[in-house]
Amino acid sequence: MEGEQVRQVRRFNRTVAERVGVLHDHYLGGARPYGQARLLWEIGDGDTHDVRRVRDRLDLDSGYLSRLLRALERDGLVAVESHPHDRRVRTVRLTEAGRQERALLDDRSDALATSLLAPLDARQRDRLTSAMAEVERLLTASVVSLAVLDPDHPDAAHCLRSYAAELQDLFESGFDPANSLLPDPGQLRPPRGLFLVARLHGEPVGCGGVKLPPGAPAEIKRLWVSPRVRGIGLARRLLAELEERAARHGSDLVRLDTNKALEAATRLYRNSGYSEVPAFNDEPYAHHWFEKPLTPKGR
């Protein structure tokens, strides 16, 4: 990263913090600082939430989150309780007073947004909101984390189920994982392979695996990104990370196959340096086969 890029990010952060009022002790003219107001809004209106999910969503330290919750609870705005079926799990919900204050926050947030746009003409407003949408997409991409998980991990299993359900709808003949060449995701478990899961705010939103057979090319399998986060470059990032892992393992060639219905995936592979080759397996769901040379690392 270039120094000027880092300086620009810092300037942007300072401008936003000043303009939206997070430097004040009473956010949006209310009775509480930004951290408490943001948590109040995140808990939402009418739902009960797992405290751990809220912590993951906001990426907060558990101790800090507990202090915020105690402050809101002391003011009668939230109720923190044990889960009825698992007393080890804490839940949080808004009280009636909390819902009223959250509604007030919404009104004041709308007023703040209006005040940001009001001094601008129509063209400038379009430019600003378009730029904000692009910044939001890129910031979302920057907070997605990747982790190697066992294929039986609940987050990995969620991704694999979602992958299969989507292909079932897309493929002309449907999709049954038992009929593919990878009926057992355990083949994506070390040392025969690995399985990556992408998480956004603690929620699984993408995955990809790579088979690492000794003395043979690496093979990428089960690359999937949730529809709700498509367009932020996550599929490309997963693909690049799987290639990097394969190269680190010593592979000098990586292969993959895909179905004709997956046009976006086919474009991704071509744009990422893959060349179409004759079929190298008898995968019943494949119409295209690709490979890409790698530079082995660690040999």
PDB file of C-alpha atoms in Angstrom:
ATOM      1  CA  MET A   1       0.000   0.000   0.000  1.00  0.00           C
ATOM      2  CA  GLU A   2       1.201   3.477  -0.853  1.00  0.00           C
ATOM      3  CA  GLY A   3       1.655   6.131   1.805  1.00  0.00           C
ATOM      4  CA  GLU A   4      -0.705   8.539   0.044  1.00  0.00           C
ATOM      5  CA  GLN A   5      -3.438   5.887   0.045  1.00  0.00           C
ATOM      6  CA  VAL A   6      -3.084   5.485   3.811  1.00  0.00           C
ATOM      7  CA  ARG A   7      -3.148   9.270   4.304  1.00  0.00           C
ATOM      8  CA  GLN A   8      -6.291   9.558   2.159  1.00  0.00           C
ATOM      9  CA  VAL A   9      -8.067   6.931   4.241  1.00  0.00           C
ATOM     10  CA  ARG A  10      -7.164   8.820   7.408  1.00  0.00           C
ATOM     11  CA  ARG A  11      -8.390  12.120   5.978  1.00  0.00           C
ATOM     12  CA  PHE A  12     -11.657  10.465   4.948  1.00  0.00           C
ATOM     13  CA  ASN A  13     -12.127   8.961   8.410  1.00  0.00           C
ATOM     14  CA  ARG A  14     -11.576  12.332  10.101  1.00  0.00           C
ATOM     15  CA  THR A  15     -14.000  14.107   7.770  1.00  0.00           C
ATOM     16  CA  VAL A  16     -16.730  11.520   8.282  1.00  0.00           C
ATOM     17  CA  ALA A  17     -16.273  11.419  12.067  1.00  0.00           C
ATOM     18  CA  GLU A  18     -16.539  15.207  12.264  1.00  0.00           C
ATOM     19  CA  ARG A  19     -19.487  15.540   9.879  1.00  0.00           C
ATOM     20  CA  VAL A  20     -21.692  12.825  11.386  1.00  0.00           C
ATOM     21  CA  GLY A  21     -21.062  13.924  14.953  1.00  0.00           C
ATOM     22  CA  VAL A  22     -19.363  10.907  16.518  1.00  0.00           C
ATOM     23  CA  LEU A  23     -16.926  13.211  18.343  1.00  0.00           C
ATOM     24  CA  HIS A  24     -19.656  14.494  20.640  1.00  0.00           C
ATOM     25  CA  ASP A  25     -20.661  12.891  23.939  1.00  0.00           C
ATOM     26  CA  HIS A  26     -24.327  13.040  22.929  1.00  0.00           C
ATOM     27  CA  TYR A  27     -24.780  11.564  19.475  1.00  0.00           C
ATOM     28  CA  LEU A  28     -27.468  13.217  17.320  1.00  0.00           C
ATOM     29  CA  GLY A  29     -28.370  15.452  20.237  1.00  0.00           C
ATOM     30  CA  GLY A  30     -29.531  12.475  22.278  1.00  0.00           C
ATOM     31  CA  ALA A  31     -28.695  11.406  25.791  1.00  0.00           C
ATOM     32  CA  ARG A  32     -25.933   8.934  25.000  1.00  0.00           C
ATOM     33  CA  PRO A  33     -22.606   8.552  23.132  1.00  0.00           C
ATOM     34  CA  TYR A  34     -22.285   6.973  19.697  1.00  0.00           C
ATOM     35  CA  GLY A  35     -21.393   3.466  20.922  1.00  0.00           C
ATOM     36  CA  GLN A  36     -24.590   3.129  22.966  1.00  0.00           C
ATOM     37  CA  ALA A  37     -26.718   4.676  20.207  1.00  0.00           C
ATOM     38  CA  ARG A  38     -25.254   2.354  17.556  1.00  0.00           C
ATOM     39  CA  LEU A  39     -25.850  -0.710  19.716  1.00  0.00           C
ATOM     40  CA  LEU A  40     -29.429   0.388  20.419  1.00  0.00           C
ATOM     41  CA  TRP A  41     -30.063   0.673  16.698  1.00  0.00           C
ATOM     42  CA  GLU A  42     -28.400  -2.680  15.939  1.00  0.00           C
ATOM     43  CA  ILE A  43     -30.519  -4.600  18.416  1.00  0.00           C
ATOM     44  CA  GLY A  44     -33.497  -3.530  16.346  1.00  0.00           C
ATOM     45  CA  ASP A  45     -37.187  -3.202  16.887  1.00  0.00           C
ATOM     46  CA  GLY A  46     -39.163  -6.205  18.087  1.00  0.00           C
ATOM     47  CA  ASP A  47     -36.574  -9.010  17.747  1.00  0.00           C
ATOM     48  CA  THR A  48     -34.597 -10.951  20.330  1.00  0.00           C
ATOM     49  CA  HIS A  49     -30.908 -11.374  19.465  1.00  0.00           C
ATOM     50  CA  ASP A  50     -28.103 -13.659  20.567  1.00  0.00           C
ATOM     51  CA  VAL A  51     -25.590 -11.341  22.269  1.00  0.00           C
ATOM     52  CA  ARG A  52     -22.725 -13.186  20.583  1.00  0.00           C
ATOM     53  CA  ARG A  53     -24.220 -12.461  17.151  1.00  0.00           C
ATOM     54  CA  VAL A  54     -24.538  -8.781  18.008  1.00  0.00           C
ATOM     55  CA  ARG A  55     -20.905  -8.749  19.139  1.00  0.00           C
ATOM     56  CA  ASP A  56     -19.785 -10.389  15.899  1.00  0.00           C
ATOM     57  CA  ARG A  57     -21.930  -8.060  13.800  1.00  0.00           C
ATOM     58  CA  LEU A  58     -20.341  -4.964  15.356  1.00  0.00           C
ATOM     59  CA  ASP A  59     -16.880  -6.543  15.857  1.00  0.00           C
ATOM     60  CA  LEU A  60     -16.768  -5.465  19.496  1.00  0.00           C
ATOM     61  CA  ASP A  61     -14.700  -6.716  22.390  1.00  0.00           C
ATOM     62  CA  SER A  62     -16.909  -8.778  24.705  1.00  0.00           C
ATOM     63  CA  GLY A  63     -15.990  -6.646  27.727  1.00  0.00           C
ATOM     64  CA  TYR A  64     -16.824  -3.400  25.944  1.00  0.00           C
ATOM     65  CA  LEU A  65     -20.110  -4.823  24.665  1.00  0.00           C
ATOM     66  CA  SER A  66     -21.030  -5.896  28.196  1.00  0.00           C
ATOM     67  CA  ARG A  67     -20.410  -2.343  29.469  1.00  0.00           C
ATOM     68  CA  LEU A  68     -22.583  -0.895  26.702  1.00  0.00           C
ATOM     69  CA  LEU A  69     -25.371  -3.363  27.454  1.00  0.00           C
ATOM     70  CA  ARG A  70     -25.215  -2.610  31.187  1.00  0.00           C
ATOM     71  CA  ALA A  71     -25.561   1.114  30.476  1.00  0.00           C
ATOM     72  CA  LEU A  72     -28.584   0.547  28.231  1.00  0.00           C
ATOM     73  CA  GLU A  73     -30.084  -1.918  30.695  1.00  0.00           C
ATOM     74  CA  ARG A  74     -29.603   0.528  33.566  1.00  0.00           C
ATOM     75  CA  ASP A  75     -31.570   3.121  31.589  1.00  0.00           C
ATOM     76  CA  GLY A  76     -34.378   0.653  30.958  1.00  0.00           C
ATOM     77  CA  LEU A  77     -33.824   0.472  27.209  1.00  0.00           C
ATOM     78  CA  VAL A  78     -32.872  -3.210  26.806  1.00  0.00           C
ATOM     79  CA  ALA A  79     -33.533  -6.500  28.568  1.00  0.00           C
ATOM     80  CA  VAL A  80     -30.665  -8.998  28.733  1.00  0.00           C
ATOM     81  CA  GLU A  81     -31.824 -12.545  29.524  1.00  0.00           C
ATOM     82  CA  SER A  82     -30.758 -16.163  29.322  1.00  0.00           C
ATOM     83  CA  HIS A  83     -31.919 -18.142  26.303  1.00  0.00           C
ATOM     84  CA  PRO A  84     -34.935 -20.288  27.306  1.00  0.00           C
ATOM     85  CA  HIS A  85     -33.322 -23.470  25.902  1.00  0.00           C
ATOM     86  CA  ASP A  86     -29.668 -22.809  26.759  1.00  0.00           C
ATOM     87  CA  ARG A  87     -28.868 -20.727  29.827  1.00  0.00           C
ATOM     88  CA  ARG A  88     -25.274 -20.325  28.667  1.00  0.00           C
ATOM     89  CA  VAL A  89     -26.514 -18.124  25.812  1.00  0.00           C
ATOM     90  CA  ARG A  90     -27.507 -14.544  26.560  1.00  0.00           C
ATOM     91  CA  THR A  91     -30.126 -12.725  24.530  1.00  0.00           C
ATOM     92  CA  VAL A  92     -31.006  -9.050  24.276  1.00  0.00           C
ATOM     93  CA  ARG A  93     -34.128  -7.203  23.157  1.00  0.00           C
ATOM     94  CA  LEU A  94     -35.425  -3.658  23.268  1.00  0.00           C
ATOM     95  CA  THR A  95     -37.936  -2.630  25.888  1.00  0.00           C
ATOM     96  CA  GLU A  96     -40.802  -0.297  25.009  1.00  0.00           C
ATOM     97  CA  ALA A  97     -38.641   2.644  26.118  1.00  0.00           C
ATOM     98  CA  GLY A  98     -35.833   1.296  23.958  1.00  0.00           C
ATOM     99  CA  ARG A  99     -38.099   1.092  20.914  1.00  0.00           C
ATOM    100  CA  GLN A 100     -39.189   4.683  21.451  1.00  0.00           C
ATOM    101  CA  GLU A 101     -35.604   5.929  21.700  1.00  0.00           C
ATOM    102  CA  ARG A 102     -34.614   3.912  18.635  1.00  0.00           C
ATOM    103  CA  ALA A 103     -37.447   5.530  16.659  1.00  0.00           C
ATOM    104  CA  LEU A 104     -36.149   8.929  17.767  1.00  0.00           C
ATOM    105  CA  LEU A 105     -32.657   7.944  16.606  1.00  0.00           C
ATOM    106  CA  ASP A 106     -34.068   6.994  13.200  1.00  0.00           C
ATOM    107  CA  ASP A 107     -35.758  10.377  12.855  1.00  0.00           C
ATOM    108  CA  ARG A 108     -32.611  12.254  13.822  1.00  0.00           C
ATOM    109  CA  SER A 109     -30.465  10.096  11.533  1.00  0.00           C
ATOM    110  CA  ASP A 110     -32.770  10.968   8.640  1.00  0.00           C
ATOM    111  CA  ALA A 111     -32.418  14.642   9.557  1.00  0.00           C
ATOM    112  CA  LEU A 112     -28.621  14.345   9.621  1.00  0.00           C
ATOM    113  CA  ALA A 113     -28.584  12.664   6.201  1.00  0.00           C
ATOM    114  CA  THR A 114     -30.819  15.419   4.850  1.00  0.00           C
ATOM    115  CA  SER A 115     -28.471  18.069   6.251  1.00  0.00           C
ATOM    116  CA  LEU A 116     -25.537  16.432   4.409  1.00  0.00           C
ATOM    117  CA  LEU A 117     -27.387  16.526   1.100  1.00  0.00           C
ATOM    118  CA  ALA A 118     -29.203  19.870   1.415  1.00  0.00           C
ATOM    119  CA  PRO A 119     -26.242  22.179   0.584  1.00  0.00           C
ATOM    120  CA  LEU A 120     -25.557  20.249  -2.664  1.00  0.00           C
ATOM    121  CA  ASP A 121     -27.251  20.557  -6.021  1.00  0.00           C
ATOM    122  CA  ALA A 122     -28.946  17.547  -7.648  1.00  0.00           C
ATOM    123  CA  ARG A 123     -25.810  16.508  -9.576  1.00  0.00           C
ATOM    124  CA  GLN A 124     -23.641  16.700  -6.484  1.00  0.00           C
ATOM    125  CA  ARG A 125     -26.152  14.665  -4.479  1.00  0.00           C
ATOM    126  CA  ASP A 126     -26.063  11.928  -7.099  1.00  0.00           C
ATOM    127  CA  ARG A 127     -22.262  11.971  -7.064  1.00  0.00           C
ATOM    128  CA  LEU A 128     -22.106  11.831  -3.268  1.00  0.00           C
ATOM    129  CA  THR A 129     -24.630   9.000  -2.851  1.00  0.00           C
ATOM    130  CA  SER A 130     -23.031   7.006  -5.689  1.00  0.00           C
ATOM    131  CA  ALA A 131     -19.605   7.463  -4.094  1.00  0.00           C
ATOM    132  CA  MET A 132     -21.018   6.401  -0.723  1.00  0.00           C
ATOM    133  CA  ALA A 133     -22.467   3.241  -2.266  1.00  0.00           C
ATOM    134  CA  GLU A 134     -19.074   2.405  -3.784  1.00  0.00           C
ATOM    135  CA  VAL A 135     -17.281   3.084  -0.492  1.00  0.00           C
ATOM    136  CA  GLU A 136     -19.805   0.869   1.307  1.00  0.00           C
ATOM    137  CA  ARG A 137     -19.145  -1.991  -1.141  1.00  0.00           C
ATOM    138  CA  LEU A 138     -15.390  -1.674  -0.783  1.00  0.00           C
ATOM    139  CA  LEU A 139     -15.481  -1.358   3.003  1.00  0.00           C
ATOM    140  CA  THR A 140     -17.700  -4.434   3.161  1.00  0.00           C
ATOM    141  CA  ALA A 141     -15.139  -6.307   1.056  1.00  0.00           C
ATOM    142  CA  SER A 142     -12.366  -5.204   3.416  1.00  0.00           C
ATOM    143  CA  VAL A 143     -14.012  -6.664   6.523  1.00  0.00           C
ATOM    144  CA  VAL A 144     -14.706 -10.128   5.091  1.00  0.00           C
ATOM    145  CA  SER A 145     -12.427 -12.667   6.780  1.00  0.00           C
ATOM    146  CA  LEU A 146     -11.215 -16.011   5.421  1.00  0.00           C
ATOM    147  CA  ALA A 147     -10.546 -19.059   7.564  1.00  0.00           C
ATOM    148  CA  VAL A 148      -9.660 -22.692   6.918  1.00  0.00           C
ATOM    149  CA  LEU A 149     -12.371 -24.847   8.494  1.00  0.00           C
ATOM    150  CA  ASP A 150     -13.214 -28.515   8.629  1.00  0.00           C
ATOM    151  CA  PRO A 151     -15.926 -29.276   6.051  1.00  0.00           C
ATOM    152  CA  ASP A 152     -18.112 -30.523   8.933  1.00  0.00           C
ATOM    153  CA  HIS A 153     -17.915 -27.187  10.781  1.00  0.00           C
ATOM    154  CA  PRO A 154     -21.417 -25.620  11.000  1.00  0.00           C
ATOM    155  CA  ASP A 155     -20.369 -22.575   8.934  1.00  0.00           C
ATOM    156  CA  ALA A 156     -18.792 -24.786   6.269  1.00  0.00           C
ATOM    157  CA  ALA A 157     -21.839 -27.044   6.212  1.00  0.00           C
ATOM    158  CA  HIS A 158     -24.095 -23.994   5.810  1.00  0.00           C
ATOM    159  CA  CYS A 159     -22.116 -22.870   2.764  1.00  0.00           C
ATOM    160  CA  LEU A 160     -22.154 -26.330   1.194  1.00  0.00           C
ATOM    161  CA  ARG A 161     -25.918 -26.631   1.668  1.00  0.00           C
ATOM    162  CA  SER A 162     -26.436 -23.183   0.160  1.00  0.00           C
ATOM    163  CA  TYR A 163     -24.151 -24.070  -2.743  1.00  0.00           C
ATOM    164  CA  ALA A 164     -26.083 -27.265  -3.483  1.00  0.00           C
ATOM    165  CA  ALA A 165     -29.476 -25.546  -3.176  1.00  0.00           C
ATOM    166  CA  GLU A 166     -28.478 -22.828  -5.639  1.00  0.00           C
ATOM    167  CA  LEU A 167     -27.134 -25.309  -8.196  1.00  0.00           C
ATOM    168  CA  GLN A 168     -30.291 -27.385  -7.832  1.00  0.00           C
ATOM    169  CA  ASP A 169     -32.241 -24.357  -9.062  1.00  0.00           C
ATOM    170  CA  LEU A 170     -29.764 -23.346 -11.780  1.00  0.00           C
ATOM    171  CA  PHE A 171     -28.832 -26.606 -13.465  1.00  0.00           C
ATOM    172  CA  GLU A 172     -31.150 -28.029 -16.117  1.00  0.00           C
ATOM    173  CA  SER A 173     -30.977 -31.483 -14.550  1.00  0.00           C
ATOM    174  CA  GLY A 174     -30.805 -30.244 -10.956  1.00  0.00           C
ATOM    175  CA  PHE A 175     -27.859 -30.984  -8.672  1.00  0.00           C
ATOM    176  CA  ASP A 176     -27.249 -33.855  -6.285  1.00  0.00           C
ATOM    177  CA  PRO A 177     -23.853 -33.692  -4.501  1.00  0.00           C
ATOM    178  CA  ALA A 178     -23.903 -37.487  -4.174  1.00  0.00           C
ATOM    179  CA  ASN A 179     -23.704 -37.790  -7.965  1.00  0.00           C
ATOM    180  CA  SER A 180     -20.737 -35.436  -8.378  1.00  0.00           C
ATOM    181  CA  LEU A 181     -17.068 -36.420  -8.224  1.00  0.00           C
ATOM    182  CA  LEU A 182     -16.865 -34.941  -4.740  1.00  0.00           C
ATOM    183  CA  PRO A 183     -19.633 -36.733  -2.840  1.00  0.00           C
ATOM    184  CA  ASP A 184     -17.607 -36.520   0.375  1.00  0.00           C
ATOM    185  CA  PRO A 185     -16.444 -32.996   1.366  1.00  0.00           C
ATOM    186  CA  GLY A 186     -13.965 -34.762   3.620  1.00  0.00           C
ATOM    187  CA  GLN A 187     -11.676 -34.840   0.590  1.00  0.00           C
ATOM    188  CA  LEU A 188     -11.221 -31.123   1.308  1.00  0.00           C
ATOM    189  CA  ARG A 189      -9.714 -31.869   4.710  1.00  0.00           C
ATOM    190  CA  PRO A 190      -5.935 -31.797   5.373  1.00  0.00           C
ATOM    191  CA  PRO A 191      -3.727 -33.381   4.202  1.00  0.00           C
ATOM    192  CA  ARG A 192      -5.770 -34.198   1.074  1.00  0.00           C
ATOM    193  CA  GLY A 193      -7.048 -30.647   0.719  1.00  0.00           C
ATOM    194  CA  LEU A 194      -8.489 -27.698   2.578  1.00  0.00           C
ATOM    195  CA  PHE A 195     -11.724 -25.757   2.802  1.00  0.00           C
ATOM    196  CA  LEU A 196     -11.968 -21.972   3.098  1.00  0.00           C
ATOM    197  CA  VAL A 197     -14.971 -20.143   4.534  1.00  0.00           C
ATOM    198  CA  ALA A 198     -15.559 -16.414   4.167  1.00  0.00           C
ATOM    199  CA  ARG A 199     -17.352 -14.628   6.995  1.00  0.00           C
ATOM    200  CA  LEU A 200     -18.914 -11.169   7.133  1.00  0.00           C
ATOM    201  CA  HIS A 201     -19.697  -9.930  10.645  1.00  0.00           C
ATOM    202  CA  GLY A 202     -19.444 -13.501  11.878  1.00  0.00           C
ATOM    203  CA  GLU A 203     -21.860 -14.908   9.281  1.00  0.00           C
ATOM    204  CA  PRO A 204     -20.678 -17.401   6.606  1.00  0.00           C
ATOM    205  CA  VAL A 205     -21.047 -15.799   3.161  1.00  0.00           C
ATOM    206  CA  GLY A 206     -18.787 -17.813   0.866  1.00  0.00           C
ATOM    207  CA  CYS A 207     -16.574 -20.843   0.529  1.00  0.00           C
ATOM    208  CA  GLY A 208     -14.180 -22.732  -1.664  1.00  0.00           C
ATOM    209  CA  GLY A 209     -12.103 -25.876  -1.426  1.00  0.00           C
ATOM    210  CA  VAL A 210      -9.007 -27.233  -3.063  1.00  0.00           C
ATOM    211  CA  LYS A 211      -7.996 -30.866  -3.452  1.00  0.00           C
ATOM    212  CA  LEU A 212      -4.264 -31.454  -3.082  1.00  0.00           C
ATOM    213  CA  PRO A 213      -3.546 -34.950  -4.383  1.00  0.00           C
ATOM    214  CA  PRO A 214       0.153 -35.923  -4.175  1.00  0.00           C
ATOM    215  CA  GLY A 215       1.901 -35.884  -7.541  1.00  0.00           C
ATOM    216  CA  ALA A 216      -1.124 -34.459  -9.384  1.00  0.00           C
ATOM    217  CA  PRO A 217      -2.533 -30.992 -10.155  1.00  0.00           C
ATOM    218  CA  ALA A 218      -4.501 -29.199  -7.465  1.00  0.00           C
ATOM    219  CA  GLU A 219      -8.238 -28.973  -8.122  1.00  0.00           C
ATOM    220  CA  ILE A 220     -10.593 -26.237  -6.924  1.00  0.00           C
ATOM    221  CA  LYS A 221     -14.073 -27.346  -5.867  1.00  0.00           C
ATOM    222  CA  ARG A 222     -17.240 -25.894  -4.350  1.00  0.00           C
ATOM    223  CA  LEU A 223     -16.495 -22.207  -4.969  1.00  0.00           C
ATOM    224  CA  TRP A 224     -19.585 -20.275  -3.849  1.00  0.00           C
ATOM    225  CA  VAL A 225     -20.492 -16.745  -2.727  1.00  0.00           C
ATOM    226  CA  SER A 226     -23.781 -15.772  -1.127  1.00  0.00           C
ATOM    227  CA  PRO A 227     -25.977 -13.673  -3.448  1.00  0.00           C
ATOM    228  CA  ARG A 228     -26.227 -10.957  -0.805  1.00  0.00           C
ATOM    229  CA  VAL A 229     -22.501 -10.145  -1.037  1.00  0.00           C
ATOM    230  CA  ARG A 230     -21.896 -10.635  -4.736  1.00  0.00           C
ATOM    231  CA  GLY A 231     -20.313  -7.705  -6.521  1.00  0.00           C
ATOM    232  CA  ILE A 232     -17.614  -6.980  -3.929  1.00  0.00           C
ATOM    233  CA  GLY A 233     -14.909  -9.198  -5.456  1.00  0.00           C
ATOM    234  CA  LEU A 234     -15.200 -12.030  -2.924  1.00  0.00           C
ATOM    235  CA  ALA A 235     -15.244 -14.852  -5.489  1.00  0.00           C
ATOM    236  CA  ARG A 236     -12.028 -13.514  -7.025  1.00  0.00           C
ATOM    237  CA  ARG A 237     -10.461 -13.231  -3.576  1.00  0.00           C
ATOM    238  CA  LEU A 238     -11.427 -16.797  -2.645  1.00  0.00           C
ATOM    239  CA  LEU A 239     -10.086 -18.093  -5.951  1.00  0.00           C
ATOM    240  CA  ALA A 240      -6.777 -16.247  -5.496  1.00  0.00           C
ATOM    241  CA  GLU A 241      -6.414 -17.499  -1.923  1.00  0.00           C
ATOM    242  CA  LEU A 242      -7.043 -21.104  -2.976  1.00  0.00           C
ATOM    243  CA  GLU A 243      -4.431 -20.741  -5.726  1.00  0.00           C
ATOM    244  CA  GLU A 244      -1.979 -19.300  -3.189  1.00  0.00           C
ATOM    245  CA  ARG A 245      -2.586 -22.190  -0.801  1.00  0.00           C
ATOM    246  CA  ALA A 246      -2.108 -24.717  -3.590  1.00  0.00           C
ATOM    247  CA  ALA A 247       1.153 -23.042  -4.660  1.00  0.00           C
ATOM    248  CA  ARG A 248       2.361 -23.052  -1.058  1.00  0.00           C
ATOM    249  CA  HIS A 249       1.617 -26.768  -0.985  1.00  0.00           C
ATOM    250  CA  GLY A 250       3.948 -27.173  -3.969  1.00  0.00           C
ATOM    251  CA  SER A 251       1.404 -27.463  -6.798  1.00  0.00           C
ATOM    252  CA  ASP A 252       2.488 -26.108 -10.171  1.00  0.00           C
ATOM    253  CA  LEU A 253      -0.922 -26.487 -11.850  1.00  0.00           C
ATOM    254  CA  VAL A 254      -4.477 -25.934 -10.675  1.00  0.00           C
ATOM    255  CA  ARG A 255      -7.599 -27.230 -12.397  1.00  0.00           C
ATOM    256  CA  LEU A 256     -11.339 -26.741 -12.090  1.00  0.00           C
ATOM    257  CA  ASP A 257     -14.525 -27.555 -13.956  1.00  0.00           C
ATOM    258  CA  THR A 258     -17.826 -25.734 -14.234  1.00  0.00           C
ATOM    259  CA  ASN A 259     -21.330 -25.969 -15.610  1.00  0.00           C
ATOM    260  CA  LYS A 260     -22.536 -23.952 -18.623  1.00  0.00           C
ATOM    261  CA  ALA A 261     -25.219 -22.349 -16.461  1.00  0.00           C
ATOM    262  CA  LEU A 262     -22.561 -20.639 -14.315  1.00  0.00           C
ATOM    263  CA  GLU A 263     -21.710 -17.878 -16.777  1.00  0.00           C
ATOM    264  CA  ALA A 264     -20.353 -15.437 -14.173  1.00  0.00           C
ATOM    265  CA  ALA A 265     -18.034 -18.129 -12.813  1.00  0.00           C
ATOM    266  CA  THR A 266     -16.796 -18.939 -16.315  1.00  0.00           C
ATOM    267  CA  ARG A 267     -16.003 -15.253 -16.909  1.00  0.00           C
ATOM    268  CA  LEU A 268     -14.169 -15.115 -13.575  1.00  0.00           C
ATOM    269  CA  TYR A 269     -11.975 -18.079 -14.495  1.00  0.00           C
ATOM    270  CA  ARG A 270     -11.104 -16.707 -17.929  1.00  0.00           C
ATOM    271  CA  ASN A 271     -10.332 -13.267 -16.491  1.00  0.00           C
ATOM    272  CA  SER A 272      -8.172 -14.856 -13.775  1.00  0.00           C
ATOM    273  CA  GLY A 273      -5.797 -16.498 -16.244  1.00  0.00           C
ATOM    274  CA  TYR A 274      -7.410 -19.913 -16.713  1.00  0.00           C
ATOM    275  CA  SER A 275      -7.336 -21.581 -20.115  1.00  0.00           C
ATOM    276  CA  GLU A 276     -10.022 -23.978 -21.293  1.00  0.00           C
ATOM    277  CA  VAL A 277      -8.708 -27.489 -21.830  1.00  0.00           C
ATOM    278  CA  PRO A 278     -10.133 -30.895 -22.833  1.00  0.00           C
ATOM    279  CA  ALA A 279     -12.038 -32.722 -20.140  1.00  0.00           C
ATOM    280  CA  PHE A 280      -9.701 -34.123 -17.491  1.00  0.00           C
ATOM    281  CA  ASN A 281     -12.430 -35.907 -15.509  1.00  0.00           C
ATOM    282  CA  ASP A 282     -15.907 -37.327 -16.031  1.00  0.00           C
ATOM    283  CA  GLU A 283     -17.753 -34.907 -13.718  1.00  0.00           C
ATOM    284  CA  PRO A 284     -21.411 -35.327 -14.789  1.00  0.00           C
ATOM    285  CA  TYR A 285     -22.276 -31.688 -14.082  1.00  0.00           C
ATOM    286  CA  ALA A 286     -19.345 -30.152 -15.983  1.00  0.00           C
ATOM    287  CA  HIS A 287     -19.396 -28.599 -19.448  1.00  0.00           C
ATOM    288  CA  HIS A 288     -16.115 -26.659 -19.283  1.00  0.00           C
ATOM    289  CA  TRP A 289     -12.714 -27.612 -17.895  1.00  0.00           C
ATOM    290  CA  PHE A 290      -9.957 -25.108 -17.072  1.00  0.00           C
ATOM    291  CA  GLU A 291      -6.411 -25.058 -15.809  1.00  0.00           C
ATOM    292  CA  LYS A 292      -3.837 -22.464 -14.766  1.00  0.00           C
ATOM    293  CA  PRO A 293      -0.077 -22.754 -14.170  1.00  0.00           C
ATOM    294  CA  LEU A 294       1.134 -21.865 -10.673  1.00  0.00           C
ATOM    295  CA  THR A 295       4.520 -20.939  -9.331  1.00  0.00           C
ATOM    296  CA  PRO A 296       5.161 -23.425  -6.503  1.00  0.00           C
ATOM    297  CA  LYS A 297       6.293 -21.918  -3.208  1.00  0.00           C
ATOM    298  CA  GLY A 298       8.187 -23.419  -0.337  1.00  0.00           C
ATOM    299  CA  ARG A 299       9.982 -26.066  -2.347  1.00  0.00           C
TER     300      ARG A 299
END
